[in-house]
Amino acid sequence: DSGVTQTPKHLITATGQRVTLRCSPRSGDLSVYWYQQSLDQGLQFLIQYYNGEERAKGNILERFSAQQFPDLHSELNLSSLELGDSALYFCASSVDSYQEQFFGPGTRLTVL
Amino acid sequence: EDQVTQSPEALRLQEGESSSLNCSYTVSGLRGLFWYRQDPGKGPEFLFTLYSAGEEKEKERLKATLTKKESFLHITAPKPEDSATYLCAVQASGYNKLIFGAGTRLAVHP
């Protein structure tokens, strides 16, 4: 158990809908990262927050957004969902931007 | 462009048959190289961090080494419970994200 929690474990929704994925980092970690893992793309970095502020952005679509709250939990919002958004979404946390990242169990999103 | 390539894509071993997984990387200034283990449907589990060429880390049957262009994950006398996908990732200087390779799927048979 990495200490990173993610909810829900599974999400099944329809195209065009909007969903919110939630992540709680390990105790003491200020940095939260979101990654997408699909069969054909592997693990792809989406976005990083550090102590409530956006720190780095990767291949994140404009339909996706994220935020980190004062209690350091983070949410990833996915809107106007398409079939191709079906994937595993992982949250990771670290003490700062330069230390190893610890991953949560993931949320499996299925868009029908 | 920063890039990570892992080989082989898949590896089948008999229990006790030692082998090595390769991770070659191209990055503009390496801040760190990370090894993770991932079981199907689960999140990657952190194994090692390597920061500079010549560095080695060990954990049970696993040993990770680093050169200026590649890293190896040596598995000594593997057991069936070592079966998993092993992921290599690099962090480049000036960037916070991890760039992952596609992974090596390891199957250890009794």
mmCIF file of C-alpha atoms in Angstrom:
data_model
loop_
_atom_site.group_PDB
_atom_site.id
_atom_site.type_symbol
_atom_site.label_atom_id
_atom_site.label_comp_id
_atom_site.label_asym_id
_atom_site.label_seq_id
_atom_site.Cartn_x
_atom_site.Cartn_y
_atom_site.Cartn_z
ATOM 1 C CA ASP A 1 0.000 0.000 0.000
ATOM 2 C CA SER A 2 1.593 3.259 -1.190
ATOM 3 C CA GLY A 3 -0.525 5.500 1.051
ATOM 4 C CA VAL A 4 -2.069 7.250 -1.971
ATOM 5 C CA THR A 5 -5.820 6.748 -2.268
ATOM 6 C CA GLN A 6 -8.011 7.195 -5.321
ATOM 7 C CA THR A 7 -11.763 7.071 -5.762
ATOM 8 C CA PRO A 8 -13.705 5.665 -7.405
ATOM 9 C CA LYS A 9 -12.004 2.438 -8.486
ATOM 10 C CA HIS A 10 -14.203 2.065 -11.529
ATOM 11 C CA LEU A 11 -16.298 4.494 -13.548
ATOM 12 C CA ILE A 12 -18.561 3.618 -16.448
ATOM 13 C CA THR A 13 -20.144 6.488 -18.290
ATOM 14 C CA ALA A 14 -21.362 7.589 -21.701
ATOM 15 C CA THR A 15 -19.819 9.783 -24.350
ATOM 16 C CA GLY A 16 -20.350 13.477 -23.773
ATOM 17 C CA GLN A 17 -20.566 13.140 -20.008
ATOM 18 C CA ARG A 18 -18.387 14.677 -17.307
ATOM 19 C CA VAL A 19 -16.683 12.835 -14.425
ATOM 20 C CA THR A 20 -14.495 13.729 -11.451
ATOM 21 C CA LEU A 21 -11.685 11.564 -10.163
ATOM 22 C CA ARG A 22 -10.385 12.103 -6.659
ATOM 23 C CA CYS A 23 -6.939 11.565 -5.146
ATOM 24 C CA SER A 24 -5.567 11.882 -1.614
ATOM 25 C CA PRO A 25 -1.760 11.992 -1.435
ATOM 26 C CA ARG A 26 0.452 10.319 1.133
ATOM 27 C CA SER A 27 0.649 12.106 4.442
ATOM 28 C CA GLY A 28 3.260 14.850 4.190
ATOM 29 C CA ASP A 29 3.467 14.895 0.383
ATOM 30 C CA LEU A 30 2.868 18.308 -1.182
ATOM 31 C CA SER A 31 3.123 17.308 -4.827
ATOM 32 C CA VAL A 32 0.382 15.496 -6.761
ATOM 33 C CA TYR A 33 0.675 14.175 -10.303
ATOM 34 C CA TRP A 34 -1.929 12.754 -12.672
ATOM 35 C CA TYR A 35 -1.112 10.142 -15.312
ATOM 36 C CA GLN A 36 -3.156 8.370 -17.962
ATOM 37 C CA GLN A 37 -2.386 4.778 -18.931
ATOM 38 C CA SER A 38 -3.892 3.258 -22.050
ATOM 39 C CA LEU A 39 -2.895 0.109 -23.909
ATOM 40 C CA ASP A 40 -1.456 1.932 -26.898
ATOM 41 C CA GLN A 41 0.103 4.950 -25.154
ATOM 42 C CA GLY A 42 1.580 3.604 -21.946
ATOM 43 C CA LEU A 43 1.852 5.898 -18.926
ATOM 44 C CA GLN A 44 1.502 9.547 -19.945
ATOM 45 C CA PHE A 45 1.968 12.512 -17.639
ATOM 46 C CA LEU A 46 -1.008 14.877 -17.536
ATOM 47 C CA ILE A 47 -0.444 17.528 -14.873
ATOM 48 C CA GLN A 48 1.288 18.286 -11.564
ATOM 49 C CA TYR A 49 0.215 20.396 -8.606
ATOM 50 C CA TYR A 50 2.463 21.457 -5.769
ATOM 51 C CA ASN A 51 0.932 22.791 -2.567
ATOM 52 C CA GLY A 52 -2.169 23.990 -4.372
ATOM 53 C CA GLU A 53 -0.522 25.504 -7.430
ATOM 54 C CA GLU A 54 -0.143 24.088 -10.908
ATOM 55 C CA ARG A 55 3.546 23.267 -11.414
ATOM 56 C CA ALA A 56 3.808 21.372 -14.697
ATOM 57 C CA LYS A 57 1.604 20.415 -17.591
ATOM 58 C CA GLY A 58 1.947 17.475 -19.946
ATOM 59 C CA ASN A 59 -0.259 16.030 -22.646
ATOM 60 C CA ILE A 60 -3.481 17.113 -21.004
ATOM 61 C CA LEU A 61 -6.450 17.818 -23.243
ATOM 62 C CA GLU A 62 -8.367 21.100 -22.931
ATOM 63 C CA ARG A 63 -11.430 19.036 -21.944
ATOM 64 C CA PHE A 64 -9.523 17.918 -18.843
ATOM 65 C CA SER A 65 -8.773 20.054 -15.819
ATOM 66 C CA ALA A 66 -7.449 19.506 -12.329
ATOM 67 C CA GLN A 67 -7.058 21.277 -9.028
ATOM 68 C CA GLN A 68 -5.454 20.729 -5.639
ATOM 69 C CA PHE A 69 -7.326 21.820 -2.559
ATOM 70 C CA PRO A 70 -6.001 23.330 0.715
ATOM 71 C CA ASP A 71 -6.071 19.896 2.361
ATOM 72 C CA LEU A 72 -3.839 18.743 -0.553
ATOM 73 C CA HIS A 73 -6.295 16.304 -2.090
ATOM 74 C CA SER A 74 -6.679 16.668 -5.824
ATOM 75 C CA GLU A 75 -9.425 16.210 -8.361
ATOM 76 C CA LEU A 76 -9.181 15.524 -12.084
ATOM 77 C CA ASN A 77 -12.202 16.615 -14.090
ATOM 78 C CA LEU A 78 -12.837 15.045 -17.482
ATOM 79 C CA SER A 79 -15.586 16.542 -19.636
ATOM 80 C CA SER A 80 -17.174 15.918 -23.045
ATOM 81 C CA LEU A 81 -15.914 12.372 -22.749
ATOM 82 C CA GLU A 82 -15.006 10.400 -25.852
ATOM 83 C CA LEU A 83 -14.500 6.682 -26.380
ATOM 84 C CA GLY A 84 -10.759 7.276 -26.560
ATOM 85 C CA ASP A 85 -10.699 8.627 -23.021
ATOM 86 C CA SER A 86 -11.233 5.115 -21.678
ATOM 87 C CA ALA A 87 -8.104 4.329 -19.698
ATOM 88 C CA LEU A 88 -6.604 3.880 -16.268
ATOM 89 C CA TYR A 89 -6.009 7.189 -14.506
ATOM 90 C CA PHE A 90 -3.355 7.236 -11.813
ATOM 91 C CA CYS A 91 -2.531 9.779 -9.209
ATOM 92 C CA ALA A 92 0.942 9.899 -7.693
ATOM 93 C CA SER A 93 2.421 11.961 -4.901
ATOM 94 C CA SER A 94 5.857 12.955 -3.712
ATOM 95 C CA VAL A 95 7.410 15.119 -1.024
ATOM 96 C CA ASP A 96 8.613 17.585 -3.633
ATOM 97 C CA SER A 97 9.215 17.703 -7.379
ATOM 98 C CA TYR A 98 12.526 15.853 -7.242
ATOM 99 C CA GLN A 99 11.790 12.778 -5.171
ATOM 100 C CA GLU A 100 10.331 9.434 -6.154
ATOM 101 C CA GLN A 101 6.627 9.408 -6.911
ATOM 102 C CA PHE A 102 4.286 6.962 -5.206
ATOM 103 C CA PHE A 103 1.274 5.844 -7.181
ATOM 104 C CA GLY A 104 -2.282 5.185 -6.128
ATOM 105 C CA PRO A 105 -4.337 2.147 -7.205
ATOM 106 C CA GLY A 106 -5.904 4.033 -10.109
ATOM 107 C CA THR A 107 -9.381 4.701 -11.461
ATOM 108 C CA ARG A 108 -10.483 2.658 -14.442
ATOM 109 C CA LEU A 109 -12.658 4.819 -16.691
ATOM 110 C CA THR A 110 -14.809 3.190 -19.337
ATOM 111 C CA VAL A 111 -16.637 5.449 -21.792
ATOM 112 C CA LEU A 112 -19.419 3.709 -23.719
ATOM 113 C CA GLU B 1 13.337 14.729 -27.578
ATOM 114 C CA ASP B 2 13.526 12.889 -24.259
ATOM 115 C CA GLN B 3 12.881 9.195 -24.771
ATOM 116 C CA VAL B 4 12.938 5.902 -22.864
ATOM 117 C CA THR B 5 13.146 2.504 -24.560
ATOM 118 C CA GLN B 6 12.835 -0.771 -22.692
ATOM 119 C CA SER B 7 13.826 -4.200 -23.916
ATOM 120 C CA PRO B 8 12.779 -6.879 -24.277
ATOM 121 C CA GLU B 9 9.037 -6.202 -24.502
ATOM 122 C CA ALA B 10 8.340 -9.557 -22.890
ATOM 123 C CA LEU B 11 10.526 -12.099 -21.118
ATOM 124 C CA ARG B 12 9.708 -15.602 -20.019
ATOM 125 C CA LEU B 13 11.964 -17.237 -17.425
ATOM 126 C CA GLN B 14 12.036 -20.467 -15.535
ATOM 127 C CA GLU B 15 12.123 -20.146 -11.768
ATOM 128 C CA GLY B 16 15.746 -19.644 -10.725
ATOM 129 C CA GLU B 17 16.886 -18.495 -14.193
ATOM 130 C CA SER B 18 18.591 -15.106 -13.740
ATOM 131 C CA SER B 19 18.330 -12.389 -16.391
ATOM 132 C CA SER B 20 18.474 -8.643 -17.014
ATOM 133 C CA LEU B 21 16.037 -6.039 -18.290
ATOM 134 C CA ASN B 22 17.315 -3.047 -20.208
ATOM 135 C CA CYS B 23 16.266 0.588 -20.155
ATOM 136 C CA SER B 24 18.011 2.939 -22.561
ATOM 137 C CA TYR B 25 17.318 6.630 -22.397
ATOM 138 C CA THR B 26 17.914 9.869 -24.233
ATOM 139 C CA VAL B 27 17.420 12.889 -22.021
ATOM 140 C CA SER B 28 18.764 16.410 -21.886
ATOM 141 C CA GLY B 29 20.302 16.196 -18.432
ATOM 142 C CA LEU B 30 19.270 13.311 -16.178
ATOM 143 C CA ARG B 31 17.912 14.240 -12.797
ATOM 144 C CA GLY B 32 16.946 10.680 -11.871
ATOM 145 C CA LEU B 33 16.037 7.256 -13.248
ATOM 146 C CA PHE B 34 13.273 5.287 -11.566
ATOM 147 C CA TRP B 35 12.238 1.633 -11.663
ATOM 148 C CA TYR B 36 8.703 0.560 -10.894
ATOM 149 C CA ARG B 37 6.892 -2.773 -10.799
ATOM 150 C CA GLN B 38 3.293 -2.924 -11.988
ATOM 151 C CA ASP B 39 0.883 -5.817 -11.521
ATOM 152 C CA PRO B 40 -2.145 -6.044 -13.867
ATOM 153 C CA GLY B 41 -4.800 -3.452 -13.044
ATOM 154 C CA LYS B 42 -2.728 -1.984 -10.187
ATOM 155 C CA GLY B 43 -0.713 1.161 -9.713
ATOM 156 C CA PRO B 44 3.059 1.147 -10.291
ATOM 157 C CA GLU B 45 5.018 0.213 -7.181
ATOM 158 C CA PHE B 46 8.243 2.127 -6.584
ATOM 159 C CA LEU B 47 11.418 0.027 -6.567
ATOM 160 C CA PHE B 48 14.553 2.167 -7.029
ATOM 161 C CA THR B 49 15.909 5.622 -7.820
ATOM 162 C CA LEU B 50 19.312 6.042 -9.460
ATOM 163 C CA TYR B 51 20.894 9.479 -9.841
ATOM 164 C CA SER B 52 24.340 9.096 -11.336
ATOM 165 C CA ALA B 53 26.335 6.748 -13.565
ATOM 166 C CA GLY B 54 27.934 3.933 -11.617
ATOM 167 C CA GLU B 55 25.254 3.910 -8.944
ATOM 168 C CA GLU B 56 23.729 0.570 -7.919
ATOM 169 C CA LYS B 57 20.756 -0.295 -5.705
ATOM 170 C CA GLU B 58 19.612 -3.707 -4.460
ATOM 171 C CA LYS B 59 16.420 -5.087 -3.013
ATOM 172 C CA GLU B 60 15.946 -8.794 -2.438
ATOM 173 C CA ARG B 61 16.409 -10.505 -5.849
ATOM 174 C CA LEU B 62 16.559 -7.214 -7.766
ATOM 175 C CA LYS B 63 19.573 -5.042 -8.528
ATOM 176 C CA ALA B 64 19.463 -1.849 -10.572
ATOM 177 C CA THR B 65 22.495 -0.268 -12.212
ATOM 178 C CA LEU B 66 22.983 2.947 -14.181
ATOM 179 C CA THR B 67 25.335 4.120 -16.918
ATOM 180 C CA LYS B 68 25.283 7.356 -18.895
ATOM 181 C CA LYS B 69 22.982 5.878 -21.523
ATOM 182 C CA GLU B 70 21.138 2.968 -19.947
ATOM 183 C CA SER B 71 20.034 1.162 -16.839
ATOM 184 C CA PHE B 72 19.740 -2.519 -16.130
ATOM 185 C CA LEU B 73 17.453 -4.331 -13.756
ATOM 186 C CA HIS B 74 19.079 -7.636 -12.854
ATOM 187 C CA ILE B 75 16.852 -10.362 -11.481
ATOM 188 C CA THR B 76 18.681 -13.125 -9.636
ATOM 189 C CA ALA B 77 17.024 -16.529 -9.145
ATOM 190 C CA PRO B 78 13.527 -15.185 -9.855
ATOM 191 C CA LYS B 79 10.394 -16.676 -8.354
ATOM 192 C CA PRO B 80 6.883 -16.807 -9.854
ATOM 193 C CA GLU B 81 5.850 -13.913 -7.608
ATOM 194 C CA ASP B 82 8.336 -11.706 -9.479
ATOM 195 C CA SER B 83 6.056 -11.915 -12.531
ATOM 196 C CA ALA B 84 4.914 -8.377 -13.385
ATOM 197 C CA THR B 85 5.563 -5.519 -15.782
ATOM 198 C CA TYR B 86 8.702 -3.576 -14.912
ATOM 199 C CA LEU B 87 8.648 0.084 -15.853
ATOM 200 C CA CYS B 88 11.578 2.428 -16.223
ATOM 201 C CA ALA B 89 11.125 6.201 -16.056
ATOM 202 C CA VAL B 90 13.431 9.211 -16.284
ATOM 203 C CA GLN B 91 13.152 12.697 -14.943
ATOM 204 C CA ALA B 92 15.014 15.322 -16.915
ATOM 205 C CA SER B 93 16.671 18.363 -15.373
ATOM 206 C CA GLY B 94 14.283 21.285 -15.361
ATOM 207 C CA TYR B 95 11.211 19.072 -15.626
ATOM 208 C CA ASN B 96 9.045 17.533 -12.948
ATOM 209 C CA LYS B 97 7.264 14.860 -14.948
ATOM 210 C CA LEU B 98 8.393 11.267 -15.345
ATOM 211 C CA ILE B 99 8.834 9.925 -18.859
ATOM 212 C CA PHE B 100 8.011 6.226 -18.864
ATOM 213 C CA GLY B 101 9.140 3.445 -21.123
ATOM 214 C CA ALA B 102 6.612 0.917 -22.421
ATOM 215 C CA GLY B 103 7.744 -1.667 -19.882
ATOM 216 C CA THR B 104 8.983 -5.255 -19.905
ATOM 217 C CA ARG B 105 6.409 -7.954 -19.143
ATOM 218 C CA LEU B 106 8.162 -10.606 -17.084
ATOM 219 C CA ALA B 107 6.673 -14.077 -16.594
ATOM 220 C CA VAL B 108 8.449 -16.517 -14.263
ATOM 221 C CA HIS B 109 7.272 -20.093 -14.478
ATOM 222 C CA PRO B 110 7.800 -22.777 -11.798
#
